[in-house]
XYZ file of C-alpha atoms in Angstrom:
650
model
C -0.001 -0.044 0.024
C 2.279 2.734 -1.139
C -0.093 5.569 -0.405
C -0.253 4.479 3.276
C 3.483 4.817 3.321
C 3.400 8.217 1.776
C 0.934 9.460 4.528
C 3.172 8.233 7.343
C 6.338 9.799 5.783
C 4.572 13.249 5.695
C 2.996 12.991 9.139
C 5.961 14.602 11.195
C 6.378 17.392 8.770
C 2.608 18.247 8.542
C 2.370 18.174 12.419
C 5.277 20.572 12.610
C 3.531 22.852 10.452
C 0.281 22.653 12.393
C -1.345 20.530 9.602
C -3.461 17.311 10.079
C -1.931 14.142 8.740
C -3.073 12.602 5.466
C -5.083 9.527 6.085
C -5.963 6.975 3.409
C -8.323 4.344 4.383
C -6.703 0.844 4.695
C -9.815 -0.898 3.524
C -9.980 1.067 0.251
C -6.753 0.798 -1.712
C -6.128 3.823 -3.829
C -5.368 3.252 -7.404
C -4.487 5.726 -10.236
C -7.403 5.055 -12.468
C -6.203 7.691 -14.983
C -3.220 5.517 -15.887
C -3.350 4.180 -19.425
C -3.028 0.607 -18.113
C -6.122 0.831 -16.086
C -8.856 -1.348 -17.539
C -11.723 0.452 -15.698
C -13.942 2.987 -17.529
C -16.681 4.729 -15.573
C -20.150 4.872 -17.036
C -19.599 8.593 -18.135
C -16.225 7.766 -19.706
C -17.537 4.735 -21.487
C -20.218 6.990 -22.965
C -17.481 9.130 -24.523
C -15.183 6.364 -25.547
C -17.597 4.049 -27.350
C -19.447 6.576 -29.548
C -19.165 5.484 -33.162
C -16.686 7.188 -35.574
C -19.233 9.554 -37.090
C -20.318 10.976 -33.739
C -19.747 14.652 -33.189
C -18.998 15.117 -29.468
C -18.177 18.101 -27.191
C -16.912 16.766 -23.905
C -16.491 19.101 -21.012
C -13.898 17.402 -18.699
C -13.248 18.932 -15.391
C -9.951 18.848 -13.733
C -8.850 15.462 -12.659
C -11.766 13.538 -14.339
C -9.316 11.446 -16.536
C -9.672 13.304 -19.800
C -6.367 12.212 -21.335
C -7.087 8.660 -20.222
C -10.529 8.916 -21.986
C -8.902 10.397 -25.068
C -6.416 7.519 -25.269
C -9.035 4.977 -24.915
C -11.320 6.776 -27.435
C -8.545 6.475 -30.016
C -7.923 2.777 -29.303
C -11.777 2.143 -29.625
C -11.963 3.891 -33.004
C -8.884 1.843 -34.267
C -9.604 -1.542 -32.846
C -13.466 -1.746 -32.588
C -14.496 0.674 -35.328
C -11.840 -0.454 -37.783
C -10.696 3.042 -38.453
C -7.268 3.322 -39.854
C -4.810 5.293 -37.694
C -3.995 7.394 -40.838
C -7.443 8.507 -41.030
C -7.520 10.066 -37.401
C -5.886 13.391 -36.528
C -5.415 14.532 -32.794
C -4.661 18.258 -32.176
C -3.662 19.864 -28.769
C -2.446 23.200 -27.729
C 0.904 22.515 -26.198
C 3.748 20.268 -27.020
C 3.576 18.789 -23.396
C 0.072 17.712 -24.053
C 1.054 16.179 -27.367
C 4.067 14.355 -25.744
C 1.863 13.021 -22.816
C -0.853 11.581 -25.465
C 1.943 9.965 -27.483
C 3.605 8.406 -24.424
C 0.330 7.050 -23.205
C -0.604 5.511 -26.544
C 2.990 3.948 -26.722
C 2.584 2.448 -23.339
C -0.833 1.140 -23.970
C 0.546 -0.859 -26.971
C -2.570 -0.156 -28.998
C -2.524 0.171 -32.847
C -3.757 3.763 -32.030
C -0.139 4.631 -31.254
C 0.268 5.353 -35.018
C -2.388 8.092 -34.911
C -1.056 11.511 -35.913
C -0.930 13.711 -32.803
C 0.317 17.171 -33.349
C 0.051 20.803 -31.991
C -2.108 23.252 -33.815
C 1.044 25.173 -34.845
C 2.714 21.899 -36.288
C -0.426 20.903 -38.288
C -0.893 24.467 -39.665
C 2.814 24.450 -40.659
C 2.228 21.037 -42.491
C -0.768 22.360 -44.429
C 1.163 25.486 -45.603
C 4.264 23.381 -46.404
C 2.283 21.212 -48.881
C -0.400 23.552 -50.050
C 1.659 26.767 -50.424
C 5.350 25.744 -50.046
C 6.836 29.009 -51.309
C 4.413 31.312 -49.595
C 5.328 34.225 -47.358
C 4.166 32.379 -44.325
C 7.663 31.047 -43.851
C 8.747 34.254 -42.281
C 5.742 34.541 -40.043
C 5.434 33.783 -36.395
C 3.060 31.087 -34.746
C -0.085 33.304 -35.054
C 0.814 34.334 -38.666
C 1.205 30.834 -39.791
C -2.077 29.599 -38.132
C -3.940 32.653 -39.708
C -2.361 31.750 -43.130
C -3.370 28.092 -42.805
C -6.932 29.069 -41.829
C -7.234 31.243 -44.946
C -5.988 28.497 -47.046
C -8.495 26.025 -45.577
C -11.367 28.318 -46.431
C -10.081 29.299 -49.948
C -7.914 26.506 -51.337
C -9.336 23.128 -52.379
C -6.004 21.374 -52.001
C -5.634 22.484 -48.504
C -9.275 21.610 -47.675
C -8.543 18.016 -48.854
C -6.359 17.430 -45.825
C -9.396 17.638 -43.505
C -12.284 16.259 -45.779
C -10.479 12.813 -45.974
C -10.271 12.330 -42.206
C -12.709 10.050 -40.489
C -12.268 11.539 -37.119
C -10.783 14.605 -35.671
C -10.035 14.886 -32.046
C -9.234 18.360 -30.533
C -7.707 18.348 -26.978
C -7.698 21.427 -24.524
C -10.474 23.108 -26.360
C -10.578 25.824 -23.588
C -7.445 27.223 -24.707
C -8.396 28.101 -28.135
C -8.750 31.742 -28.662
C -8.162 34.192 -31.447
C -6.344 32.705 -34.508
C -6.356 29.080 -33.072
C -10.036 29.289 -32.423
C -10.631 30.300 -36.012
C -8.354 27.611 -37.310
C -10.426 24.902 -35.485
C -13.699 26.393 -36.798
C -12.398 25.926 -40.289
C -11.272 22.396 -39.572
C -14.618 21.440 -38.084
C -16.483 23.080 -41.007
C -14.578 20.941 -43.547
C -14.478 17.670 -41.514
C -16.291 15.164 -43.488
C -16.192 12.587 -40.392
C -16.897 12.872 -36.808
C -15.098 14.769 -34.180
C -14.369 14.636 -30.364
C -13.715 17.965 -28.700
C -12.405 17.815 -25.097
C -11.763 20.631 -22.726
C -12.724 22.494 -19.558
C -13.947 26.052 -19.875
C -13.013 26.625 -16.177
C -9.431 26.107 -17.083
C -9.269 28.447 -20.018
C -6.289 30.700 -19.081
C -5.112 32.143 -22.355
C -7.502 35.008 -22.782
C -4.755 37.269 -22.074
C -3.716 36.782 -25.693
C -6.764 38.811 -26.838
C -6.883 42.508 -26.941
C -10.476 42.923 -26.691
C -11.536 43.065 -22.714
C -14.953 41.407 -23.545
C -13.483 38.652 -25.343
C -10.847 38.063 -22.684
C -13.562 37.742 -20.052
C -15.508 35.308 -22.188
C -12.503 33.171 -22.909
C -13.263 30.062 -24.736
C -17.136 30.354 -24.103
C -17.326 31.955 -27.527
C -16.040 28.937 -29.248
C -18.089 26.530 -27.055
C -21.178 28.438 -28.067
C -20.324 28.403 -31.782
C -19.870 24.683 -31.696
C -23.292 24.102 -29.860
C -25.051 26.296 -32.424
C -23.255 25.076 -35.669
C -23.672 21.424 -34.902
C -26.870 21.669 -32.965
C -28.639 18.939 -34.886
C -26.290 15.966 -34.184
C -23.935 17.224 -31.406
C -23.455 14.895 -28.370
C -22.873 17.481 -25.547
C -21.598 15.497 -22.444
C -19.680 16.018 -19.331
C -17.028 14.005 -17.233
C -17.702 15.065 -13.690
C -16.185 12.330 -11.513
C -12.736 13.539 -10.121
C -10.272 10.696 -10.261
C -7.187 12.571 -9.266
C -7.858 13.650 -5.563
C -6.851 11.117 -2.994
C -7.727 13.498 -0.033
C -10.833 15.443 -0.026
C -9.134 18.443 1.471
C -7.063 18.646 -1.633
C -10.029 18.888 -3.754
C -11.863 21.942 -2.422
C -11.582 23.776 -5.657
C -13.313 21.176 -7.819
C -16.785 22.288 -6.664
C -16.281 25.627 -8.379
C -15.599 24.120 -11.707
C -19.249 24.006 -12.958
C -19.993 27.662 -11.842
C -16.692 28.861 -13.549
C -17.504 26.994 -16.813
C -20.640 29.042 -17.358
C -20.634 31.779 -20.031
C -22.277 34.107 -17.629
C -20.015 33.164 -14.597
C -19.916 35.350 -11.484
C -16.185 35.513 -11.426
C -15.999 37.671 -8.277
C -18.153 35.224 -6.384
C -16.208 32.200 -7.567
C -12.822 33.890 -6.738
C -14.108 34.749 -3.332
C -15.241 31.249 -2.619
C -11.817 29.812 -4.053
C -9.761 32.276 -2.003
C -11.784 31.563 1.123
C -10.937 27.933 0.879
C -7.388 28.697 0.312
C -7.287 30.889 3.454
C -8.769 28.139 5.570
C -6.702 27.017 8.591
C -5.874 23.500 7.184
C -4.245 25.265 4.097
C -2.121 27.549 6.085
C 1.745 27.085 5.545
C 2.684 30.536 6.568
C 5.347 32.963 5.474
C 8.281 31.799 3.283
C 10.913 32.392 5.867
C 9.327 29.936 8.322
C 7.810 27.601 5.642
C 10.927 26.662 3.501
C 11.873 23.739 5.669
C 8.445 22.344 5.460
C 8.546 22.807 1.631
C 11.911 20.830 1.567
C 10.493 18.020 3.558
C 7.324 17.845 1.502
C 9.492 17.287 -1.719
C 10.031 13.701 -0.810
C 6.903 13.197 -3.145
C 6.014 15.313 -6.375
C 5.497 18.947 -5.045
C 4.763 22.132 -6.874
C 5.009 25.792 -5.672
C 2.706 27.835 -8.042
C 3.087 31.527 -8.464
C 1.109 33.955 -10.399
C 4.040 35.582 -12.455
C 7.461 34.453 -13.401
C 8.850 37.390 -11.536
C 7.517 35.741 -8.267
C 8.827 32.351 -9.404
C 12.434 33.667 -10.075
C 12.643 35.342 -6.801
C 11.154 32.367 -4.847
C 13.626 30.058 -6.605
C 16.554 32.213 -5.570
C 15.408 32.203 -2.028
C 15.137 28.320 -1.978
C 18.508 28.012 -3.585
C 20.106 30.110 -0.950
C 18.826 27.745 1.635
C 19.935 24.620 -0.149
C 16.532 23.490 -1.179
C 16.897 21.459 -4.436
C 14.246 22.211 -7.076
C 13.618 22.855 -10.685
C 12.309 26.026 -12.090
C 9.584 25.171 -14.711
C 10.568 26.318 -18.151
C 8.284 27.820 -20.744
C 6.598 25.428 -23.202
C 8.348 27.249 -25.942
C 11.747 26.080 -24.645
C 13.194 23.242 -26.665
C 16.150 21.978 -24.630
C 18.252 19.241 -26.301
C 20.000 17.249 -23.563
C 23.624 17.160 -23.196
C 24.119 13.484 -24.146
C 23.176 14.192 -27.731
C 26.357 16.418 -28.350
C 28.380 13.472 -27.391
C 27.290 11.298 -30.376
C 29.011 13.907 -32.716
C 32.548 13.373 -31.297
C 32.208 9.703 -30.454
C 32.901 8.191 -33.770
C 35.276 8.184 -36.603
C 32.611 8.127 -39.182
C 29.544 10.269 -40.109
C 27.365 7.195 -40.333
C 27.953 5.056 -37.244
C 26.256 1.718 -36.924
C 23.210 1.124 -34.691
C 25.290 -1.387 -32.623
C 28.104 1.312 -32.159
C 25.685 4.045 -31.176
C 23.792 1.699 -28.851
C 27.153 0.699 -27.166
C 27.977 4.411 -26.703
C 24.582 5.362 -25.390
C 24.709 2.536 -22.856
C 27.857 3.983 -21.236
C 26.658 7.613 -21.652
C 23.223 7.246 -20.158
C 23.830 5.299 -16.906
C 22.721 8.419 -14.925
C 20.086 9.808 -17.422
C 16.453 9.316 -17.150
C 16.232 7.608 -20.619
C 17.228 4.180 -21.821
C 19.751 3.544 -24.602
C 17.128 2.004 -27.020
C 14.730 4.795 -26.481
C 17.442 7.285 -27.166
C 18.494 5.591 -30.420
C 14.793 5.649 -31.482
C 14.550 9.432 -31.038
C 17.850 9.996 -32.697
C 16.954 7.780 -35.647
C 13.687 9.558 -36.138
C 15.772 12.727 -37.096
C 17.601 10.708 -39.743
C 16.042 11.245 -43.113
C 16.958 7.738 -44.268
C 14.211 5.766 -42.463
C 14.727 2.831 -44.767
C 18.293 2.200 -43.245
C 17.723 0.743 -39.682
C 21.292 -0.308 -39.197
C 23.073 3.087 -38.973
C 22.294 6.735 -38.437
C 23.434 9.823 -40.565
C 24.814 12.279 -37.960
C 24.897 15.082 -40.734
C 21.257 14.744 -41.206
C 20.567 14.710 -37.488
C 22.771 17.908 -36.906
C 20.674 19.614 -39.766
C 17.437 18.676 -38.088
C 18.921 19.922 -34.732
C 19.730 23.249 -36.320
C 16.236 23.638 -37.667
C 14.696 22.848 -34.200
C 13.030 19.738 -35.882
C 13.289 17.442 -32.920
C 10.841 14.986 -31.324
C 9.062 16.385 -28.351
C 10.153 13.288 -26.101
C 13.711 14.367 -26.684
C 13.257 17.781 -25.274
C 11.117 16.756 -22.208
C 12.333 18.346 -18.940
C 14.243 16.208 -16.523
C 11.951 14.878 -13.688
C 12.102 16.730 -10.369
C 10.334 16.241 -7.012
C 10.092 19.823 -6.413
C 9.032 22.315 -9.160
C 8.718 26.048 -8.827
C 6.428 27.193 -11.559
C 4.022 29.793 -12.816
C 0.418 28.675 -12.857
C 0.398 28.926 -16.561
C 3.341 26.591 -16.954
C 1.901 24.048 -14.614
C -1.474 23.724 -16.460
C -2.041 20.110 -17.377
C 0.249 18.889 -14.672
C -0.617 17.278 -11.454
C 1.340 16.757 -8.169
C 0.945 15.068 -4.805
C 1.304 18.454 -3.019
C 0.621 21.872 -4.352
C 1.678 25.101 -2.572
C -0.057 28.204 -3.912
C 1.357 31.585 -3.433
C -1.393 33.743 -2.125
C -2.562 35.782 -5.080
C -4.440 38.256 -2.866
C -7.843 39.675 -3.704
C -8.649 40.303 -7.450
C -7.573 43.451 -9.041
C -11.149 44.944 -9.818
C -10.658 44.936 -13.650
C -13.455 42.909 -14.987
C -11.327 41.178 -17.697
C -8.475 40.539 -15.232
C -10.856 39.226 -12.732
C -12.039 36.475 -15.057
C -8.403 35.539 -15.859
C -7.435 35.671 -12.130
C -10.302 33.367 -11.145
C -9.465 30.836 -13.718
C -5.833 30.956 -12.906
C -6.630 30.360 -9.136
C -8.930 27.516 -9.976
C -6.226 25.867 -12.184
C -3.670 26.172 -9.369
C -5.902 24.860 -6.657
C -7.036 21.757 -8.767
C -3.581 20.397 -9.393
C -3.040 18.550 -6.060
C -3.892 14.808 -5.314
C -3.079 14.880 -1.489
C -2.284 18.236 -0.178
C -3.052 21.836 -0.836
C -1.223 24.644 0.963
C -1.038 28.430 0.973
C 2.166 30.332 1.031
C 2.842 34.017 1.685
C 5.765 35.785 0.081
C 7.341 38.582 2.000
C 6.808 41.894 0.404
C 10.429 42.676 0.115
C 10.988 39.515 -2.059
C 9.059 40.989 -4.917
C 9.348 44.608 -4.272
C 10.592 46.533 -7.302
C 10.067 43.536 -9.547
C 8.493 44.639 -12.813
C 7.778 43.279 -16.293
C 9.636 45.317 -18.833
C 7.489 44.903 -22.020
C 10.194 46.437 -24.219
C 12.432 43.445 -23.584
C 9.865 40.979 -22.263
C 11.817 40.228 -19.328
C 11.385 40.609 -15.525
C 13.719 43.179 -13.924
C 14.410 44.682 -10.504
C 14.488 48.399 -10.041
C 14.205 50.931 -7.278
C 10.485 51.174 -6.445
C 9.195 54.104 -8.317
C 11.560 53.684 -11.189
C 9.175 51.717 -13.134
C 8.954 54.151 -16.149
C 12.104 56.264 -16.066
C 15.804 55.886 -15.141
C 16.144 56.812 -11.401
C 19.285 55.666 -9.816
C 20.700 52.253 -10.470
C 18.858 49.263 -11.872
C 19.165 46.254 -9.638
C 18.842 43.253 -11.694
C 17.384 41.501 -14.760
C 15.986 38.095 -15.676
C 18.404 35.783 -17.565
C 17.200 33.434 -20.238
C 18.221 30.174 -21.782
C 19.501 31.957 -25.030
C 21.527 34.561 -23.200
C 24.770 32.283 -23.686
C 26.366 32.500 -27.140
C 25.783 29.412 -29.166
C 27.370 30.207 -32.686
C 30.795 29.413 -31.520
C 32.165 26.860 -28.947
C 33.152 28.374 -25.655
C 36.629 29.543 -25.428
C 36.943 30.934 -28.997
C 34.840 34.188 -28.503
C 34.943 36.633 -25.519
C 37.738 34.659 -23.824
C 40.505 32.267 -24.817
C 40.732 28.690 -23.575
C 41.050 25.290 -25.400
C 37.590 24.773 -26.705
C 37.733 20.955 -26.266
C 38.836 21.352 -22.658
C 35.858 23.708 -21.926
C 33.572 21.068 -23.665
C 34.997 18.483 -21.401
C 34.391 20.467 -18.429
C 30.686 21.044 -19.395
C 30.211 17.390 -20.064
C 31.968 15.929 -17.127
C 31.140 18.368 -14.221
C 27.875 18.286 -12.258
C 26.480 21.667 -13.215
C 22.750 21.665 -12.683
C 21.816 24.327 -10.260
C 25.398 25.332 -9.791
C 25.882 29.101 -9.132
C 27.646 31.213 -11.780
C 28.549 34.760 -12.315
C 28.647 36.951 -15.459
C 31.996 38.967 -15.490
C 32.323 41.986 -17.863
C 34.814 41.276 -20.592
C 37.106 43.817 -22.335
C 35.581 42.617 -25.520
C 32.541 43.687 -27.373
C 30.671 41.764 -30.027
C 30.402 42.806 -33.700
C 27.338 45.106 -32.839
C 29.679 46.929 -30.133
C 27.664 45.360 -27.403
C 29.265 44.495 -24.068
C 30.247 40.960 -23.479
C 30.139 39.068 -20.339
C 31.998 35.947 -19.545
C 30.218 33.154 -17.697
C 32.227 31.905 -14.650
C 31.598 28.741 -12.766
C 33.898 28.058 -9.782
C 36.678 30.263 -11.324
C 36.517 28.466 -14.656
C 35.052 30.344 -17.766
C 32.482 28.229 -19.590
C 30.671 30.523 -21.858
C 30.126 34.135 -23.027
C 26.852 36.123 -23.316
C 24.943 36.395 -26.591
C 23.694 39.455 -28.480
C 20.121 39.020 -27.181
C 21.428 39.421 -23.688
C 23.499 42.571 -24.570
C 20.628 44.149 -26.359
C 18.209 43.541 -23.405
C 20.788 44.918 -21.068
C 21.327 47.994 -23.165
C 17.516 48.664 -23.380
C 17.052 48.123 -19.590
C 20.008 50.209 -18.334
C 20.073 52.744 -21.188
C 22.665 53.303 -23.760
C 24.317 56.269 -22.005
C 24.752 54.507 -18.658
C 27.579 52.457 -17.077
C 27.377 48.690 -17.399
C 27.557 46.541 -14.402
C 30.897 44.933 -13.440
C 29.260 41.491 -12.729
C 25.811 39.862 -12.766
C 25.303 37.543 -9.824
C 22.719 35.360 -8.178
C 22.448 33.066 -11.391
C 22.367 29.390 -11.731
C 22.801 26.804 -14.503
C 19.508 25.292 -15.387
C 21.252 22.547 -17.392
C 23.898 21.955 -20.035
C 22.423 21.650 -23.423
C 23.169 20.699 -26.916
C 23.328 23.455 -29.413
C 24.264 23.751 -33.033
C 26.452 26.618 -34.216
C 29.135 27.339 -37.099
C 30.474 24.330 -38.819
C 33.477 26.394 -39.882
C 34.151 27.152 -36.108
C 33.805 23.485 -35.354
C 36.375 22.393 -37.989
C 38.786 25.184 -37.070
C 38.699 24.013 -33.363
C 39.121 20.362 -34.123
C 35.692 19.492 -32.884
C 34.403 17.725 -36.046
C 32.429 18.830 -39.095
C 28.953 19.091 -37.556
C 29.012 22.292 -35.412
C 27.435 20.723 -32.406
C 28.515 21.355 -28.909
C 27.485 22.168 -25.294
C 26.652 25.335 -23.727
C 25.479 26.146 -20.130
C 21.720 27.288 -19.997
C 21.347 29.850 -17.293
C 18.405 30.917 -15.208
C 17.529 33.413 -12.486
C 16.952 37.139 -11.663
C 20.546 38.352 -12.052
C 21.690 41.084 -9.527
C 23.834 43.795 -10.913
C 27.148 44.534 -9.256
C 28.243 48.040 -10.192
C 31.872 49.535 -10.566
C 33.007 51.208 -7.290
C 33.673 54.838 -7.360
C 36.748 55.762 -9.052
C 36.596 52.579 -11.156
C 36.272 52.841 -14.939
C 32.711 52.059 -16.065
């Protein structure tokens, strides 16, 4: 009975915090019925799963009701019972994380449905454009531009429309996240779909309304799309709900779920729902207290999957620094847009004397290289081979082709999945779709009073409070931790300034958010900004345990080609990288062109060491092979500026 053991394990910690122990009844073993291996379908889930292939369904699936489990079983039913070819089914979802989760569950289930095409909306829009308009101007557009272009093609071009008309079944996951261009894209798909469809989502969790400029549309969120579906397909739409929560193992962790129905209504009273949610969060059994007293409890709770959820990334950065200072191991949740290729991939490009090593040789290398990694050699080989254009040759891999795919960012989602961590610090947006044993919500305070913001704040609070299985707690951040922390819209980064210096330069800036691409990738470390044997720096990056290690940016005497100030990344006295132009540009915008640059930037950590692709010429010139693939440190944190002392040159 593993859950009984978990309860005993947490009891001393919870008592020390004045919290009641978790009790799981001995006579009722707890099982995770959302797991893909579970054979049990509830009646309401079976009603969704076993509809015929032509059915048109809108499924409202509240938090923890087994939506993804139901989706996977629905796909298996269509393929195995309805004899639908996997090639005639398409699954679309909002995020890469959701796509990866569906793919992994299909693979683990061993169903023929594992061959169903599962994509993000962005990926499918790009596929349509690539085949129907390969030379179009969309290639220079961003995500929204590509989706808008694909929507236009679907509505005006017969060839593009043919993509959808031939489908027997379309599945759209996370419908509540579809606003703006993505909502119009799905409308176009549904209007063209010749077969059935299954739409799954939870309006109460629609937290991307902030992408819309119109305040009325922001307040309505996905309710507009839901209303359109119900009106457009009124004659044959099956409108059903999954209501039974299968996530929560302790009722006290599920206090938010009762608000899901009220929050899903198009005319929701957001002020009342927010008040009820926060009243539950303020209850004594959720009280964890202030951060200075609570951090030991947070550390102890992290023997099981635990998340600390913040309203903004500025809060998350400051909280993460506070925990690091006290030696509390954790991972700061990355943005879903970050595609971080693990360090072991770079090792493939220097391990062989040939550009086409055999499968046997690659597997032998991976067996040795991945002993401490959360991935098996065979799985790693499969992911690498997926980036090789020569699928017919299963006995070797073309490293040149793999390097080209890496440079284009065309990598399997499974390859860039973040490493597991027991304690995660995250924004609520970045934790959406995830679940944890314990969830600690940073107290958001009362709503702002703005009607559009009130709707978003209420949905966000609901999402945060509906993540836990066992334990929900409230954390208070000291005001000094986030005082003077602002979002600079010009550089799209969080910064720390003197309070009151929000809009103009008054005295010194105190710090700036550091991002993953702030370390130069085009050349190997040691060849630009500072001089060191490039291979020796690579060896240090590959062989030293650097995750969460502190680093300092030290101002260099060098400037880049754009006359921007460079900083050298130092770890424990060793130079391991140099800052990029994007960092220099952001620093200049934040400080001002006419003002001095800081001597150093401190309070930074290494998120991980990642594989990057740069200049092939630089690679050859530094005896690092022909591929231009190497390692760089990926940094994270709210950097603290250290300024020149009086009398020192700026």
